[in-house]
Amino acid sequence: MKKNYLRVQKIICTLLAILSLVALLTGPVTFKMDGAKDFASDTIENFANAKKPTAMSMAANAAINSGLKDDLVKELPKKVSLSESYLSLYHLVVRYRENQKLKSSDLKLPAKNSLQKFLSELILYLVNSELKLHESELQQITQIYQLSLWVVCFLYILGVALLIFNRHFAWLPILVGSVSAFGFQVFICNYLTKLAQQEVYSKIWFNYSWLSVAGFAVALVLVAFLFYQDWRKWRGKGAKTSELTETEE
């Protein structure tokens, strides 16, 4: 009966660990921009008034002179939103490190007609320009990000293996893995929000999702339970050792 109980306990704990990991890896990081039309209008004006001529400044001037600016702005929704999970962001980071820039397909920008293509190229130009300015910082962050994904997966696998083979400290790698995964999401959201609001536009936010919070919460519950089980074993061994000492005396 006790063996069946322990077997069921292991299965439930393993499933909780998998659930936590999946939630943390698939919980989306969401990019949101309010007042997208105002941002686009101001950006076109800024490019048109730029002292140094570039392809984008010439395109912006052409849009204003031809009267297409208002049509371009109307194409945008009031709010822009884009979500990427921890896992899908990994592939985005890999592509960025390989090409040293992002493409419109990476940002899922619309390109159904010439107006949308122009706005997509405008946004892409701004994003890549900012990435270039902070290249050294971003190189370090992307390296840490890529490594963190593998480390988190390894720690969860280690924790489950310790659990299955009845070893102590199964809770420790799961705790470190969940804190690392969730902590990095919180850090990257705060970092990107601060960077974007200072350098690009004040109404830009990056947010982690409730799914990530739920995955972290499940991990903490599992860690607490496993720690409690270890504590009971240690306490039991301590009590047996005391009894043996008293018997010998």
CSV table of C-alpha atoms in Angstrom, one decimal:
chain,number,residue,atom,x,y,z
A,1,MET,CA,0.0,0.0,0.0
A,2,LYS,CA,2.8,2.4,0.9
A,3,LYS,CA,4.6,1.6,-2.4
A,4,ASN,CA,1.5,2.4,-4.4
A,5,TYR,CA,1.2,5.7,-2.5
A,6,LEU,CA,4.8,6.6,-3.2
A,7,ARG,CA,4.4,5.7,-6.9
A,8,VAL,CA,1.3,7.9,-7.2
A,9,GLN,CA,3.1,10.7,-5.4
A,10,LYS,CA,6.0,10.5,-7.8
A,11,ILE,CA,3.7,10.6,-10.8
A,12,ILE,CA,1.8,13.6,-9.5
A,13,CYS,CA,5.0,15.5,-8.6
A,14,THR,CA,6.5,14.7,-12.0
A,15,LEU,CA,3.4,15.9,-13.8
A,16,LEU,CA,3.4,19.1,-11.8
A,17,ALA,CA,7.1,19.7,-12.7
A,18,ILE,CA,6.3,19.2,-16.4
A,19,LEU,CA,3.3,21.5,-16.1
A,20,SER,CA,5.3,24.2,-14.4
A,21,LEU,CA,8.1,23.9,-17.1
A,22,VAL,CA,5.7,24.0,-20.0
A,23,ALA,CA,3.8,27.0,-18.5
A,24,LEU,CA,7.1,28.9,-18.0
A,25,LEU,CA,8.4,28.1,-21.5
A,26,THR,CA,5.1,28.9,-23.3
A,27,GLY,CA,3.9,31.8,-21.3
A,28,PRO,CA,3.9,34.8,-23.7
A,29,VAL,CA,5.9,38.0,-23.3
A,30,THR,CA,3.6,40.6,-24.8
A,31,PHE,CA,4.7,43.8,-26.5
A,32,LYS,CA,2.0,46.6,-26.4
A,33,MET,CA,2.0,50.0,-27.9
A,34,ASP,CA,-0.8,52.5,-27.2
A,35,GLY,CA,-1.3,55.5,-29.5
A,36,ALA,CA,0.3,53.7,-32.5
A,37,LYS,CA,-1.2,56.2,-34.9
A,38,ASP,CA,0.3,59.2,-33.1
A,39,PHE,CA,3.6,57.4,-33.0
A,40,ALA,CA,3.6,56.7,-36.7
A,41,SER,CA,2.6,60.3,-37.5
A,42,ASP,CA,5.4,61.7,-35.4
A,43,THR,CA,7.9,59.3,-36.7
A,44,ILE,CA,7.1,60.1,-40.3
A,45,GLU,CA,7.5,63.8,-39.5
A,46,ASN,CA,10.8,63.2,-37.7
A,47,PHE,CA,12.2,61.3,-40.7
A,48,ALA,CA,11.0,64.0,-43.1
A,49,ASN,CA,12.7,66.7,-41.1
A,50,ALA,CA,16.0,64.8,-40.7
A,51,LYS,CA,19.0,66.8,-41.7
A,52,LYS,CA,20.9,63.8,-43.1
A,53,PRO,CA,19.2,62.3,-46.1
A,54,THR,CA,18.5,58.6,-45.9
A,55,ALA,CA,16.2,56.1,-47.7
A,56,MET,CA,13.7,56.4,-44.9
A,57,SER,CA,13.8,60.2,-44.9
A,58,MET,CA,13.2,60.4,-48.6
A,59,ALA,CA,10.3,57.9,-48.3
A,60,ALA,CA,8.8,59.9,-45.5
A,61,ASN,CA,9.1,63.1,-47.5
A,62,ALA,CA,7.5,61.4,-50.5
A,63,ALA,CA,4.6,60.2,-48.3
A,64,ILE,CA,4.0,63.7,-47.0
A,65,ASN,CA,4.3,65.5,-50.3
A,66,SER,CA,2.0,63.0,-52.1
A,67,GLY,CA,-0.6,63.3,-49.3
A,68,LEU,CA,-0.3,59.6,-48.4
A,69,LYS,CA,0.7,60.2,-44.8
A,70,ASP,CA,-2.8,60.3,-43.5
A,71,ASP,CA,-3.7,57.1,-45.4
A,72,LEU,CA,-0.6,55.4,-43.9
A,73,VAL,CA,-1.5,56.4,-40.4
A,74,LYS,CA,-5.1,55.3,-40.9
A,75,GLU,CA,-3.9,51.8,-41.7
A,76,LEU,CA,-2.6,51.3,-38.2
A,77,PRO,CA,-4.8,50.2,-35.3
A,78,LYS,CA,-5.0,52.4,-32.2
A,79,LYS,CA,-3.1,49.7,-30.3
A,80,VAL,CA,-0.4,47.3,-31.5
A,81,SER,CA,0.2,44.0,-29.6
A,82,LEU,CA,2.6,41.1,-30.2
A,83,SER,CA,3.2,38.1,-28.1
A,84,GLU,CA,6.1,35.7,-28.0
A,85,SER,CA,6.7,32.8,-25.6
A,86,TYR,CA,10.0,32.1,-23.8
A,87,LEU,CA,10.5,29.2,-26.3
A,88,SER,CA,9.6,31.1,-29.5
A,89,LEU,CA,11.7,34.1,-28.3
A,90,TYR,CA,14.7,31.6,-28.3
A,91,HIS,CA,14.3,31.1,-32.0
A,92,LEU,CA,13.9,34.9,-32.5
A,93,VAL,CA,17.2,35.4,-30.6
A,94,VAL,CA,19.0,32.8,-32.7
A,95,ARG,CA,17.9,34.5,-35.9
A,96,TYR,CA,19.0,37.9,-34.6
A,97,ARG,CA,22.4,36.6,-33.6
A,98,GLU,CA,22.9,35.0,-37.0
A,99,ASN,CA,21.7,38.0,-39.1
A,100,GLN,CA,22.6,40.8,-36.7
A,101,LYS,CA,19.2,42.3,-37.5
A,102,LEU,CA,15.5,41.5,-37.5
A,103,LYS,CA,13.2,41.0,-40.5
A,104,SER,CA,9.6,42.0,-40.8
A,105,SER,CA,8.6,38.4,-40.6
A,106,ASP,CA,10.4,38.1,-37.2
A,107,LEU,CA,8.2,40.9,-35.8
A,108,LYS,CA,5.0,39.6,-37.6
A,109,LEU,CA,4.5,43.0,-39.2
A,110,PRO,CA,1.6,43.3,-41.7
A,111,ALA,CA,2.5,43.6,-45.4
A,112,LYS,CA,-0.7,43.1,-47.3
A,113,ASN,CA,-0.4,46.2,-49.4
A,114,SER,CA,2.1,49.0,-50.2
A,115,LEU,CA,0.9,51.2,-47.3
A,116,GLN,CA,1.4,48.4,-44.7
A,117,LYS,CA,4.8,47.5,-46.3
A,118,PHE,CA,5.9,51.1,-45.8
A,119,LEU,CA,4.9,51.2,-42.2
A,120,SER,CA,6.4,47.8,-41.6
A,121,GLU,CA,9.7,48.9,-43.0
A,122,LEU,CA,9.5,52.1,-40.9
A,123,ILE,CA,9.0,50.2,-37.7
A,124,LEU,CA,11.6,47.6,-38.6
A,125,TYR,CA,14.2,50.4,-39.4
A,126,LEU,CA,13.6,52.0,-36.0
A,127,VAL,CA,13.8,48.6,-34.1
A,128,ASN,CA,17.1,47.6,-35.9
A,129,SER,CA,18.5,51.1,-35.3
A,130,GLU,CA,17.9,50.8,-31.6
A,131,LEU,CA,19.3,47.3,-31.5
A,132,LYS,CA,22.4,48.5,-33.2
A,133,LEU,CA,22.9,51.3,-30.7
A,134,HIS,CA,22.7,48.8,-27.8
A,135,GLU,CA,24.5,46.0,-29.6
A,136,SER,CA,27.1,45.2,-26.9
A,137,GLU,CA,24.4,45.0,-24.1
A,138,LEU,CA,22.1,42.9,-26.2
A,139,GLN,CA,24.8,40.5,-27.2
A,140,GLN,CA,25.4,39.7,-23.6
A,141,ILE,CA,21.7,39.5,-22.8
A,142,THR,CA,20.9,37.2,-25.8
A,143,GLN,CA,23.9,34.9,-24.8
A,144,ILE,CA,22.5,34.7,-21.2
A,145,TYR,CA,19.0,34.1,-22.6
A,146,GLN,CA,20.1,31.2,-24.9
A,147,LEU,CA,22.1,29.6,-22.1
A,148,SER,CA,19.3,30.1,-19.5
A,149,LEU,CA,16.8,28.1,-21.6
A,150,TRP,CA,19.0,25.0,-21.6
A,151,VAL,CA,20.0,25.5,-18.0
A,152,VAL,CA,16.3,25.7,-16.9
A,153,CYS,CA,15.4,22.5,-18.8
A,154,PHE,CA,18.4,20.7,-17.4
A,155,LEU,CA,17.5,21.7,-13.8
A,156,TYR,CA,14.0,20.5,-14.2
A,157,ILE,CA,15.1,17.2,-15.6
A,158,LEU,CA,17.6,16.8,-12.8
A,159,GLY,CA,14.9,17.6,-10.2
A,160,VAL,CA,12.6,15.0,-11.7
A,161,ALA,CA,15.4,12.4,-11.9
A,162,LEU,CA,16.2,12.9,-8.2
A,163,LEU,CA,12.5,12.6,-7.4
A,164,ILE,CA,12.1,9.3,-9.3
A,165,PHE,CA,15.2,7.7,-7.7
A,166,ASN,CA,14.2,8.8,-4.2
A,167,ARG,CA,17.1,11.2,-3.7
A,168,HIS,CA,17.2,14.2,-1.4
A,169,PHE,CA,17.2,17.8,-2.7
A,170,ALA,CA,14.9,17.1,-5.7
A,171,TRP,CA,13.3,20.4,-4.8
A,172,LEU,CA,16.5,22.4,-5.1
A,173,PRO,CA,17.1,22.2,-8.9
A,174,ILE,CA,13.4,22.8,-9.6
A,175,LEU,CA,13.5,25.9,-7.3
A,176,VAL,CA,16.6,27.3,-9.1
A,177,GLY,CA,15.2,26.5,-12.5
A,178,SER,CA,11.8,28.1,-11.9
A,179,VAL,CA,13.3,31.2,-10.3
A,180,SER,CA,15.7,31.5,-13.2
A,181,ALA,CA,13.0,31.2,-15.8
A,182,PHE,CA,10.5,33.5,-14.2
A,183,GLY,CA,13.1,35.9,-12.9
A,184,PHE,CA,14.6,36.4,-16.4
A,185,GLN,CA,11.1,37.1,-17.8
A,186,VAL,CA,10.5,39.8,-15.2
A,187,PHE,CA,14.0,41.2,-15.9
A,188,ILE,CA,13.7,41.3,-19.7
A,189,CYS,CA,10.2,42.8,-19.6
A,190,ASN,CA,11.4,45.6,-17.2
A,191,TYR,CA,14.6,46.2,-19.2
A,192,LEU,CA,12.9,46.3,-22.6
A,193,THR,CA,10.1,48.6,-21.3
A,194,LYS,CA,12.6,51.0,-19.8
A,195,LEU,CA,14.7,51.0,-23.0
A,196,ALA,CA,11.8,51.4,-25.4
A,197,GLN,CA,10.2,54.2,-23.4
A,198,GLN,CA,13.4,56.1,-23.1
A,199,GLU,CA,14.6,55.6,-26.7
A,200,VAL,CA,11.6,55.0,-28.8
A,201,TYR,CA,8.1,55.9,-27.4
A,202,SER,CA,6.7,56.5,-24.0
A,203,LYS,CA,3.6,54.3,-24.5
A,204,ILE,CA,5.4,51.0,-25.0
A,205,TRP,CA,5.2,48.1,-22.6
A,206,PHE,CA,6.5,44.6,-22.3
A,207,ASN,CA,4.6,42.3,-20.0
A,208,TYR,CA,4.9,38.7,-18.8
A,209,SER,CA,1.7,36.6,-18.7
A,210,TRP,CA,-0.5,35.0,-16.1
A,211,LEU,CA,0.6,31.6,-17.5
A,212,SER,CA,4.2,32.3,-16.5
A,213,VAL,CA,3.0,33.4,-13.0
A,214,ALA,CA,1.0,30.2,-12.8
A,215,GLY,CA,4.0,28.0,-13.8
A,216,PHE,CA,6.1,29.7,-11.2
A,217,ALA,CA,3.4,29.3,-8.5
A,218,VAL,CA,3.1,25.5,-9.3
A,219,ALA,CA,6.9,25.2,-9.0
A,220,LEU,CA,6.8,26.9,-5.6
A,221,VAL,CA,4.0,24.6,-4.4
A,222,LEU,CA,5.9,21.5,-5.6
A,223,VAL,CA,9.2,22.7,-4.1
A,224,ALA,CA,7.5,23.3,-0.7
A,225,PHE,CA,6.0,19.8,-0.8
A,226,LEU,CA,9.3,18.1,-1.7
A,227,PHE,CA,11.2,20.1,0.9
A,228,TYR,CA,8.6,19.0,3.5
A,229,GLN,CA,9.1,15.4,2.5
A,230,ASP,CA,12.9,15.8,2.9
A,231,TRP,CA,12.4,17.5,6.2
A,232,ARG,CA,10.3,14.6,7.5
A,233,LYS,CA,13.0,12.1,6.4
A,234,TRP,CA,15.7,14.1,8.1
A,235,ARG,CA,13.6,14.5,11.3
A,236,GLY,CA,12.8,10.8,11.2
A,237,LYS,CA,16.5,9.8,10.9
A,238,GLY,CA,17.4,12.2,13.7
A,239,ALA,CA,14.8,10.7,16.0
A,240,LYS,CA,16.1,7.1,15.2
A,241,THR,CA,19.7,8.2,15.9
A,242,SER,CA,18.6,9.6,19.3
A,243,GLU,CA,16.8,6.4,20.2
A,244,LEU,CA,19.9,4.3,19.3
A,245,THR,CA,22.1,6.6,21.4
A,246,GLU,CA,19.8,6.3,24.4
A,247,THR,CA,19.6,2.5,24.1
A,248,GLU,CA,23.4,2.2,24.0
A,249,GLU,CA,23.6,4.2,27.2
